[in-house]
């Protein structure tokens, strides 16, 4: 043991380097998947938490059935049995449950002192919901205790003010049933999911022109609910099961989705599943698959780079000890003895480091991958065993450097090239998002290795030619540097492969990040279409002036958007599509001022006043209606001909596949019924969103007042915000872009891109340093001899730079090319459109990539000079003449 410890002290630098690289590998193998799983689960839970209760919870519903004796009083008793019958894993995920019995009383069936809002009464929902005693605090009056003639109910203090109710208010429902407000309450936790379905809602009046009113909820007891049920057929019982998102993890997503589908297909008898969680679960599963594929590609590149560095570090140590191994062989030791001697050192130094790294990974947040123990065991075996194996090979040759393998090496290189090509073909056919295939995930590594083999095979020839030209020139530095570079030192196939894979991994992460960012920018251009978009029910013609009076708003262009426009083709075929009417010329001018890259089709800028209107349609609509037809706009029919087909209109959104767009100035609307904008595109900066919203609502009130005076009563003098069918909403370009950034797996992507970029840079510089260290003795010996011939220290550094620059430049260039090609080769298989709101991603590369690659090359050269200087200082340049000589 003492001899082993002495050797460890003697070769502590080499063993320490090997241990440090093994530690990094352990962090990559075990730590990165844990953190990635943490971000994945966190994103899933964040996405589910933002969903409405109908898209998150399991809700069974039942309409009124007089023969069903369980309604409403028996509904509570069914909660446990329905929960027990839920498909696994749903029962284990339920954190709370409620039974709700609702009786709807429309405003026209309600009489009493409840106020009018506009021209129609608010509607009322009489509800019994289990668990109300532990969710409310009665602040006035008393909790409801109904009898056989009167429904006693309580209402929240905030809702009572909005609905005009108070303690003692008596309302008559359906002409016979009395509803008495017995008390007011305040929720103990107003944000609790218990109240998700009890907020006051805006609803339309029975007559569409009457505007909007409210629908409120009052809470009663079981007796009151039974009495209310007898007087109305608008009854529904609901059994709601709240899922705890903190118990949901990404691996259980498929089982959860399957369980929800099973619950929909096989609900309790007489019930239907009213919730709709499957789309959200499937959307996240798609995004997760794409993210996992990207993680696998980046992680495989980093792990392959680190393993290559471990191999280089082991080779460096073995080369330094070649004379020692030759002496052992001369004394009768066999190759196995040499290997065991080295194994004793690596077990004591490297093995604890790997286990320490694994222990540290266990402290990181996130789930461990199922293959983590096997991967750590494989890493331990590799990190501990690679140096002994190389020592045995060196010892087996008696310390002599083996000759070139010749045909075997050529066959191996051809095999790697074929394997890389086959991997590209398979990954494009199968993809990597549906279950990460280890082989397909290492295709980038194979491509990097293939590029390295090509570089090592092809580069020496032009370098030798350049060396011959340099020999004719004055000076020795250029000739010697190119001559050494042409012989393949110091960068052989191993270091070049490590450099190329590291550079390719970094460029791949940058390219994928740029691709996703570009697609999200285009998705935002399509969804918002300007610096901001204002949406409402309808705006008066002068609203654009009100909007541009807001400080910071430079221009406003109206847009009329309507769903379900009726189309009739010339052939008589009918279809429906989203209708868009906009002034294309004004909109394009606004888009240019906004800096939005998207543009309106040229046909929308036309101003024809005779003949059919030039229309722009989506490909789906074009396939249905052919060359033209007629479209209904605000109750009038207009002839159109298809002038252009396009898949997108800025400001319309990313999910619209069927639309017809008409130029505003070509639609001959009468003066008494002008076109009514429903949206405005805004150009400007640093404006106040609230001020824009107020100006838009002023335009809405003006339009709605004119509508009411024209259709109901000319004496109406004002319209309040509460009477508007819809308050104006504003979304800015930055807000929509940030919403895309806040998607569930975005944190995972950010982590992967950061780890890939930083890791590849650090590992590439380590590869340069190891490659320089590997040939430091030989270079030191040559410099010592050249010093006796008058070579200066500056010329020695220039010699190193000239020797490394062609090799490093070509390696980084090859790595950059592989990283740039990877998204084009395997990008379609990664499912990147899951992160871009459905917009097809186009491979985009950061314009600064060339500058970054140049900076990395300069950093590599600087690292080489620093490592060389440190190595020579440690060795003593004057003693280098005998360094590395055979004994």
Coordinates of N, CA, C and O in Angstrom, one line a residue, residues 88-234:
X88 N -56.9 3.9 -12.4 CA -55.6 4.3 -11.9 C -54.8 5.1 -12.9 O -55.0 4.8 -14.1
X89 N -54.0 6.0 -12.5 CA -53.7 6.4 -11.2 C -54.5 7.6 -10.6 O -54.0 8.2 -9.7
X90 N -55.7 7.8 -11.1 CA -56.5 9.0 -10.7 C -56.8 9.0 -9.2 O -56.7 10.0 -8.6
X91 N -57.3 7.9 -8.6 CA -57.6 7.9 -7.2 C -56.5 8.4 -6.3 O -56.7 9.1 -5.3
X92 N -55.2 8.0 -6.6 CA -54.1 8.4 -5.8 C -53.8 9.9 -6.0 O -53.0 10.5 -5.1
X93 N -54.3 10.5 -7.0 CA -54.0 11.9 -7.3 C -55.0 12.9 -6.7 O -54.8 14.1 -6.8
X94 N -56.1 12.4 -6.3 CA -57.2 13.3 -5.8 C -56.9 13.9 -4.4 O -56.5 13.1 -3.5
X95 N -56.9 15.2 -4.4 CA -56.6 15.9 -3.1 C -57.9 16.5 -2.4 O -57.9 16.7 -1.2
X96 N -58.9 16.7 -3.2 CA -60.2 17.2 -2.6 C -61.3 16.8 -3.6 O -61.1 16.5 -4.7
X97 N -62.5 16.9 -3.0 CA -63.7 16.5 -3.8 C -64.9 17.2 -3.3 O -65.0 17.6 -2.1
X98 N -65.8 17.5 -4.3 CA -67.1 18.2 -3.9 C -68.2 17.7 -4.8 O -68.0 17.2 -5.9
X99 N -69.4 17.7 -4.2 CA -70.6 17.5 -4.9 C -71.4 18.8 -5.0 O -71.5 19.5 -4.0
X100 N -71.9 19.1 -6.2 CA -72.6 20.3 -6.4 C -73.9 20.0 -7.1 O -74.0 19.3 -8.0
X101 N -75.0 20.7 -6.6 CA -76.3 20.5 -7.1 C -76.8 21.9 -7.5 O -76.9 22.8 -6.7
X102 N -77.0 22.2 -8.8 CA -77.3 23.5 -9.3 C -78.7 23.5 -9.9 O -79.1 22.6 -10.7
X103 N -79.4 24.6 -9.6 CA -80.7 24.9 -10.3 C -80.6 26.3 -10.9 O -80.4 27.3 -10.2
X104 N -80.7 26.3 -12.2 CA -80.6 27.6 -12.9 C -81.9 28.3 -13.0 O -82.9 27.7 -13.4
X105 N -81.9 29.6 -12.7 CA -83.1 30.4 -12.8 C -82.8 31.6 -13.8 O -82.2 32.5 -13.4
X106 N -83.2 31.5 -15.0 CA -82.9 32.6 -16.0 C -83.6 33.9 -15.5 O -84.6 33.9 -14.8
X107 N -83.0 35.0 -15.9 CA -83.5 36.3 -15.4 C -85.0 36.5 -15.8 O -85.7 37.1 -15.0
X108 N -85.4 36.0 -16.9 CA -86.8 36.3 -17.3 C -87.8 35.5 -16.5 O -89.0 35.7 -16.4
X109 N -87.3 34.4 -15.7 CA -88.1 33.7 -14.8 C -88.0 34.1 -13.4 O -88.4 33.4 -12.5
X110 N -87.3 35.2 -13.2 CA -87.0 35.7 -11.8 C -87.8 37.0 -11.6 O -87.7 37.9 -12.5
X111 N -88.4 37.2 -10.5 CA -89.1 38.4 -10.2 C -88.8 38.8 -8.7 O -88.5 38.0 -7.9
X112 N -88.8 40.1 -8.5 CA -88.5 40.6 -7.2 C -87.6 41.8 -7.3 O -87.5 42.4 -8.4
X113 N -86.9 42.2 -6.2 CA -86.2 43.5 -6.2 C -84.8 43.5 -6.9 O -84.1 44.5 -6.8
X114 N -84.4 42.4 -7.5 CA -83.1 42.3 -8.1 C -83.0 43.4 -9.2 O -84.0 43.5 -10.0
X115 N -82.0 44.1 -9.3 CA -81.9 45.3 -10.2 C -81.8 44.8 -11.7 O -81.4 43.7 -12.0
X116 N -82.2 45.7 -12.6 CA -81.9 45.5 -14.0 C -80.5 46.0 -14.2 O -80.0 46.9 -13.6
X117 N -79.8 45.3 -15.2 CA -78.6 45.9 -15.8 C -78.8 46.0 -17.2 O -78.8 45.1 -18.0
X118 N -79.0 47.3 -17.6 CA -79.3 47.5 -19.0 C -80.8 47.3 -19.2 O -81.6 48.0 -18.7
X119 N -81.2 46.3 -20.0 CA -82.6 46.0 -20.3 C -83.0 44.6 -19.9 O -84.1 44.2 -20.3
X120 N -82.2 43.8 -19.3 CA -82.6 42.5 -18.8 C -82.0 42.2 -17.4 O -81.0 42.8 -17.0
X121 N -82.8 41.3 -16.7 CA -82.4 41.0 -15.4 C -81.2 40.0 -15.3 O -81.0 39.3 -16.3
X122 N -80.5 40.0 -14.2 CA -79.5 39.0 -14.0 C -80.1 37.7 -13.8 O -81.2 37.6 -13.3
X123 N -79.4 36.6 -14.1 CA -79.8 35.2 -13.8 C -79.2 34.8 -12.5 O -78.3 35.3 -12.0
X124 N -79.9 33.7 -12.0 CA -79.5 33.2 -10.6 C -79.2 31.7 -10.7 O -80.0 31.0 -11.4
X125 N -78.2 31.3 -10.0 CA -77.9 29.9 -9.9 C -78.1 29.5 -8.4 O -77.3 30.0 -7.5
X126 N -79.1 28.7 -8.1 CA -79.3 28.2 -6.7 C -78.5 27.0 -6.5 O -78.7 26.0 -7.2
X127 N -77.5 27.0 -5.6 CA -76.5 25.9 -5.5 C -76.4 25.3 -4.1 O -76.4 26.1 -3.1
X128 N -76.3 24.0 -4.1 CA -75.9 23.3 -2.9 C -74.5 22.7 -3.2 O -74.3 22.0 -4.2
X129 N -73.5 23.0 -2.4 CA -72.2 22.4 -2.6 C -71.6 21.9 -1.3 O -71.6 22.6 -0.3
X130 N -71.2 20.6 -1.3 CA -70.7 20.0 -0.1 C -69.5 20.8 0.4 O -68.7 21.3 -0.3
X131 N -69.3 20.8 1.8 CA -68.2 21.4 2.4 C -68.3 22.9 2.6 O -67.3 23.5 2.9
X132 N -69.4 23.5 2.4 CA -69.5 25.0 2.5 C -69.3 25.5 3.9 O -68.8 26.6 4.1
X133 N -69.6 24.6 4.9 CA -69.5 25.1 6.3 C -68.0 25.4 6.6 O -67.7 26.3 7.4
X134 N -67.1 24.6 6.0 CA -65.7 24.9 6.3 C -65.0 25.8 5.4 O -63.8 26.0 5.4
X135 N -65.8 26.4 4.5 CA -65.2 27.3 3.4 C -65.7 28.8 3.6 O -65.1 29.6 2.9
X136 N -66.7 29.1 4.4 CA -67.2 30.4 4.5 C -67.2 30.9 6.0 O -67.2 30.1 6.9
X137 N -67.4 32.2 6.1 CA -67.6 32.9 7.4 C -68.8 33.8 7.2 O -68.8 34.7 6.4
X138 N -69.9 33.5 7.9 CA -71.1 34.3 7.8 C -70.8 35.6 8.5 O -70.5 35.7 9.7
X139 N -71.0 36.7 7.7 CA -70.7 38.1 8.3 C -72.0 38.9 8.5 O -72.0 39.9 9.2
X140 N -73.1 38.4 8.0 CA -74.4 39.1 8.2 C -75.5 38.1 8.1 O -75.5 37.3 7.1
X141 N -76.5 38.2 8.9 CA -77.6 37.2 8.8 C -77.2 35.9 9.3 O -76.4 35.7 10.3
X142 N -77.7 34.8 8.7 CA -77.5 33.5 9.2 C -77.4 32.5 8.0 O -77.8 32.8 6.9
X143 N -76.7 31.4 8.3 CA -76.6 30.3 7.3 C -78.0 29.8 6.9 O -78.9 29.9 7.7
X144 N -78.2 29.4 5.7 CA -79.5 29.0 5.2 C -80.0 27.7 5.9 O -79.3 26.7 6.1
X145 N -81.3 27.8 6.4 CA -82.0 26.6 6.9 C -83.4 26.6 6.2 O -84.3 27.3 6.6
X146 N -83.5 25.9 5.1 CA -84.7 26.0 4.3 C -85.8 25.1 4.8 O -85.6 24.2 5.6
X147 N -87.1 25.4 4.4 CA -88.2 24.6 4.8 C -88.9 24.1 3.5 O -88.3 24.3 2.4
X148 N -90.1 23.6 3.6 CA -90.7 23.0 2.5 C -91.3 24.0 1.5 O -91.8 23.7 0.4
X149 N -91.3 25.3 1.9 CA -92.0 26.3 1.1 C -91.0 27.4 0.6 O -91.3 28.1 -0.4
X150 N -89.9 27.6 1.3 CA -89.0 28.7 1.0 C -87.5 28.2 0.9 O -87.1 27.4 1.7
X151 N -86.9 28.6 -0.2 CA -85.5 28.3 -0.4 C -84.7 29.4 0.3 O -84.8 30.6 -0.2
X152 N -84.0 29.1 1.4 CA -83.2 30.1 2.0 C -81.8 29.9 1.5 O -81.3 28.8 1.4
X153 N -81.1 31.1 1.2 CA -79.8 31.0 0.6 C -78.9 32.2 1.1 O -79.5 33.1 1.7
X154 N -77.6 32.0 1.0 CA -76.7 33.1 1.3 C -75.8 33.4 0.1 O -75.7 32.5 -0.8
X155 N -75.3 34.6 0.1 CA -74.6 35.1 -1.1 C -73.3 35.8 -0.5 O -73.4 36.4 0.6
X156 N -72.2 35.8 -1.3 CA -71.0 36.4 -0.8 C -71.3 38.0 -0.8 O -72.1 38.5 -1.6
X157 N -70.6 38.6 0.1 CA -70.8 40.1 0.2 C -70.5 40.8 -1.1 O -71.2 41.7 -1.5
X158 N -69.4 40.4 -1.7 CA -69.0 41.1 -3.0 C -70.1 40.8 -4.1 O -70.4 41.8 -4.8
X159 N -70.6 39.6 -4.2 CA -71.6 39.3 -5.2 C -72.9 40.0 -4.9 O -73.6 40.4 -5.8
X160 N -73.2 40.1 -3.6 CA -74.5 40.8 -3.2 C -74.5 42.2 -3.7 O -75.5 42.7 -4.2
X161 N -73.3 42.9 -3.6 CA -73.2 44.3 -4.0 C -73.4 44.4 -5.5 O -74.1 45.3 -6.0
X162 N -72.8 43.4 -6.3 CA -72.9 43.5 -7.7 C -74.3 43.1 -8.2 O -74.7 43.6 -9.2
X163 N -75.0 42.2 -7.5 CA -76.3 41.7 -7.9 C -77.4 42.5 -7.3 O -78.6 42.3 -7.7
X164 N -77.1 43.4 -6.4 CA -78.1 44.2 -5.8 C -78.9 43.4 -4.7 O -80.1 43.7 -4.5
X165 N -78.3 42.4 -4.1 CA -79.0 41.6 -3.1 C -78.6 42.0 -1.7 O -77.5 42.6 -1.5
X166 N -79.4 41.7 -0.7 CA -79.1 42.0 0.7 C -79.9 41.0 1.6 O -80.8 40.3 1.1
X167 N -79.5 41.0 2.8 CA -80.2 40.1 3.8 C -81.7 40.5 3.8 O -82.0 41.6 4.0
X168 N -82.6 39.5 3.6 CA -84.0 39.7 3.6 C -84.6 39.9 2.2 O -85.9 39.9 2.1
X169 N -83.8 40.0 1.2 CA -84.3 40.1 -0.2 C -85.1 38.8 -0.5 O -84.6 37.7 -0.3
X170 N -86.3 39.0 -1.1 CA -87.1 37.9 -1.5 C -87.3 37.9 -3.0 O -87.7 38.9 -3.5
X171 N -87.0 36.8 -3.6 CA -87.1 36.7 -5.1 C -88.1 35.5 -5.3 O -88.1 34.5 -4.6
X172 N -88.8 35.6 -6.4 CA -89.7 34.5 -6.8 C -89.1 33.9 -8.1 O -88.9 34.5 -9.1
X173 N -88.8 32.6 -8.0 CA -88.3 31.8 -9.1 C -89.3 31.0 -9.8 O -90.1 30.3 -9.1
X174 N -89.4 31.0 -11.1 CA -90.3 30.2 -11.9 C -91.8 30.5 -11.5 O -92.6 29.6 -11.6
X175 N -92.0 31.7 -10.9 CA -93.4 32.1 -10.6 C -93.9 31.5 -9.3 O -95.0 31.9 -8.8
X176 N -93.3 30.5 -8.7 CA -93.9 29.8 -7.5 C -92.9 29.7 -6.3 O -93.4 29.7 -5.2
X177 N -91.7 29.6 -6.6 CA -90.7 29.3 -5.5 C -90.1 30.6 -5.0 O -89.6 31.4 -5.7
X178 N -90.1 30.7 -3.6 CA -89.6 31.9 -3.0 C -88.1 31.6 -2.6 O -87.8 30.6 -2.0
X179 N -87.2 32.5 -3.0 CA -85.8 32.4 -2.6 C -85.5 33.6 -1.7 O -85.7 34.8 -2.1
X180 N -85.2 33.3 -0.4 CA -85.0 34.3 0.6 C -83.5 34.4 0.9 O -82.9 33.3 1.2
X181 N -82.9 35.5 0.8 CA -81.5 35.7 1.1 C -81.4 35.8 2.6 O -81.8 36.8 3.2
X182 N -80.9 34.8 3.3 CA -80.8 34.7 4.7 C -79.5 35.3 5.3 O -79.5 35.5 6.5
X183 N -78.5 35.4 4.5 CA -77.2 35.8 5.1 C -76.2 36.2 4.0 O -76.4 35.8 2.8
X184 N -75.2 36.9 4.4 CA -74.0 37.2 3.6 C -72.8 36.5 4.2 O -72.7 36.4 5.4
X185 N -71.9 36.1 3.3 CA -70.7 35.5 3.8 C -69.5 36.0 3.1 O -69.6 36.7 2.0
X186 N -68.3 35.7 3.6 CA -67.0 35.9 3.0 C -66.3 34.6 2.9 O -66.3 33.9 3.9
X187 N -65.6 34.3 1.8 CA -64.8 33.1 1.7 C -63.7 33.1 2.7 O -63.0 34.2 2.9
X188 N -63.4 32.0 3.3 CA -62.2 32.0 4.2 C -60.9 32.1 3.3 O -59.9 32.6 3.8
X189 N -61.0 31.6 2.1 CA -59.8 31.7 1.2 C -60.4 31.9 -0.2 O -60.9 31.0 -0.9
X190 N -60.4 33.2 -0.6 CA -61.1 33.6 -1.9 C -60.4 32.9 -3.1 O -61.1 32.8 -4.1
X191 N -59.2 32.5 -3.0 CA -58.4 31.9 -4.1 C -58.5 30.4 -4.1 O -57.9 29.8 -5.0
X192 N -59.2 29.8 -3.2 CA -59.3 28.4 -3.1 C -60.1 27.8 -4.3 O -61.0 28.5 -4.8
X193 N -59.7 26.6 -4.8 CA -60.4 26.0 -5.9 C -61.9 25.8 -5.7 O -62.7 25.6 -6.6
X194 N -62.3 25.8 -4.4 CA -63.7 25.6 -4.0 C -64.6 26.7 -4.7 O -65.7 26.4 -5.1
X195 N -64.0 27.9 -5.0 CA -64.8 29.0 -5.5 C -64.7 29.1 -7.0 O -65.1 30.1 -7.6
X196 N -64.0 28.2 -7.7 CA -63.7 28.3 -9.1 C -65.0 28.5 -9.9 O -65.0 29.3 -10.9
X197 N -66.1 27.9 -9.6 CA -67.3 27.9 -10.4 C -68.4 28.8 -9.7 O -69.5 28.8 -10.2
X198 N -68.0 29.7 -8.8 CA -69.0 30.5 -8.1 C -68.8 32.0 -8.3 O -69.4 32.8 -7.6
X199 N -68.0 32.3 -9.2 CA -67.8 33.7 -9.5 C -68.9 34.3 -10.3 O -69.6 33.6 -11.1
X200 N -69.2 35.6 -10.1 CA -70.2 36.2 -11.0 C -69.7 36.3 -12.4 O -68.6 36.6 -12.6
X201 N -70.6 35.9 -13.3 CA -70.2 35.8 -14.7 C -71.0 36.8 -15.6 O -72.2 37.0 -15.3
X202 N -70.4 37.3 -16.6 CA -71.1 38.1 -17.6 C -71.7 37.2 -18.6 O -71.1 36.3 -19.2
X203 N -73.0 37.3 -18.9 CA -73.7 36.5 -19.9 C -74.6 37.4 -20.8 O -74.8 38.6 -20.4
X204 N -74.9 36.9 -21.9 CA -75.8 37.7 -22.8 C -77.2 37.7 -22.4 O -77.7 36.7 -21.8
X205 N -77.9 38.7 -22.7 CA -79.4 38.8 -22.5 C -80.1 37.9 -23.5 O -79.5 37.5 -24.5
X206 N -81.3 37.5 -23.2 CA -82.0 36.6 -24.1 C -82.1 37.2 -25.5 O -82.0 36.5 -26.5
X207 N -82.3 38.5 -25.6 CA -82.3 39.2 -26.9 C -80.8 39.7 -27.1 O -80.3 40.5 -26.3
X208 N -80.2 39.3 -28.2 CA -78.8 39.7 -28.4 C -78.6 41.2 -28.4 O -77.6 41.7 -27.8
X209 N -79.5 42.0 -28.9 CA -79.4 43.4 -28.9 C -79.5 44.1 -27.5 O -79.2 45.3 -27.4
X210 N -80.0 43.3 -26.6 CA -80.2 43.9 -25.2 C -78.9 44.0 -24.4 O -78.8 44.6 -23.4
X211 N -77.8 43.4 -25.0 CA -76.5 43.6 -24.3 C -76.2 42.4 -23.3 O -76.6 41.3 -23.6
X212 N -75.5 42.8 -22.3 CA -75.0 41.8 -21.3 C -75.6 42.0 -20.0 O -76.1 43.1 -19.6
X213 N -75.7 40.9 -19.2 CA -76.1 41.0 -17.8 C -75.2 40.1 -17.0 O -74.1 39.7 -17.4
X214 N -75.6 39.8 -15.7 CA -74.8 39.0 -14.9 C -75.5 37.7 -14.5 O -76.7 37.6 -14.6
X215 N -74.7 36.7 -14.2 CA -75.2 35.5 -13.6 C -74.5 35.2 -12.3 O -73.3 35.1 -12.2
X216 N -75.3 35.2 -11.2 CA -74.7 35.0 -9.8 C -75.1 33.7 -9.2 O -76.0 33.0 -9.7
X217 N -74.4 33.4 -8.1 CA -74.6 32.1 -7.4 C -75.0 32.4 -6.0 O -74.3 33.2 -5.3
X218 N -76.0 31.7 -5.5 CA -76.4 31.8 -4.1 C -76.3 30.4 -3.5 O -76.6 29.4 -4.2
X219 N -75.8 30.2 -2.3 CA -75.6 28.9 -1.7 C -76.8 28.6 -0.8 O -77.2 29.4 0.1
X220 N -77.3 27.4 -0.9 CA -78.4 26.9 -0.1 C -78.1 25.6 0.5 O -77.0 25.1 0.3
X221 N -79.0 25.0 1.3 CA -78.8 23.7 1.9 C -79.5 22.7 1.1 O -80.1 22.9 0.0
X222 N -79.4 21.4 1.5 CA -80.0 20.3 0.8 C -81.5 20.5 0.6 O -82.0 20.2 -0.5
X223 N -82.2 20.9 1.7 CA -83.6 21.0 1.6 C -84.0 22.1 0.5 O -84.9 22.0 -0.3
X224 N -83.2 23.2 0.6 CA -83.4 24.3 -0.4 C -83.1 23.8 -1.8 O -83.8 24.2 -2.8
X225 N -82.1 23.0 -2.0 CA -81.8 22.5 -3.3 C -82.9 21.6 -3.8 O -83.3 21.6 -5.0
X226 N -83.4 20.7 -2.9 CA -84.5 19.8 -3.4 C -85.7 20.6 -3.8 O -86.4 20.3 -4.8
X227 N -86.1 21.7 -3.1 CA -87.2 22.5 -3.4 C -87.0 23.3 -4.7 O -87.9 23.4 -5.5
X228 N -85.8 23.7 -4.9 CA -85.5 24.5 -6.2 C -85.5 23.5 -7.4 O -86.0 23.9 -8.5
X229 N -85.1 22.3 -7.2 CA -85.1 21.3 -8.3 C -86.6 21.0 -8.7 O -86.8 20.9 -9.9
X230 N -87.5 21.0 -7.8 CA -88.9 20.7 -8.2 C -89.5 21.8 -9.1 O -90.4 21.5 -9.8
X231 N -88.9 23.0 -9.1 CA -89.5 24.1 -9.8 C -88.8 24.4 -11.2 O -89.2 25.3 -11.9
X232 N -87.8 23.7 -11.5 CA -87.0 24.0 -12.7 C -86.4 22.7 -13.3 O -86.1 21.8 -12.6
X233 N -86.4 22.6 -14.6 CA -85.7 21.5 -15.2 C -84.3 21.8 -15.6 O -83.6 21.0 -16.1
X234 N -83.8 23.1 -15.3 CA -82.5 23.4 -15.5 C -81.6 23.1 -14.3 O -81.2 23.9 -13.5

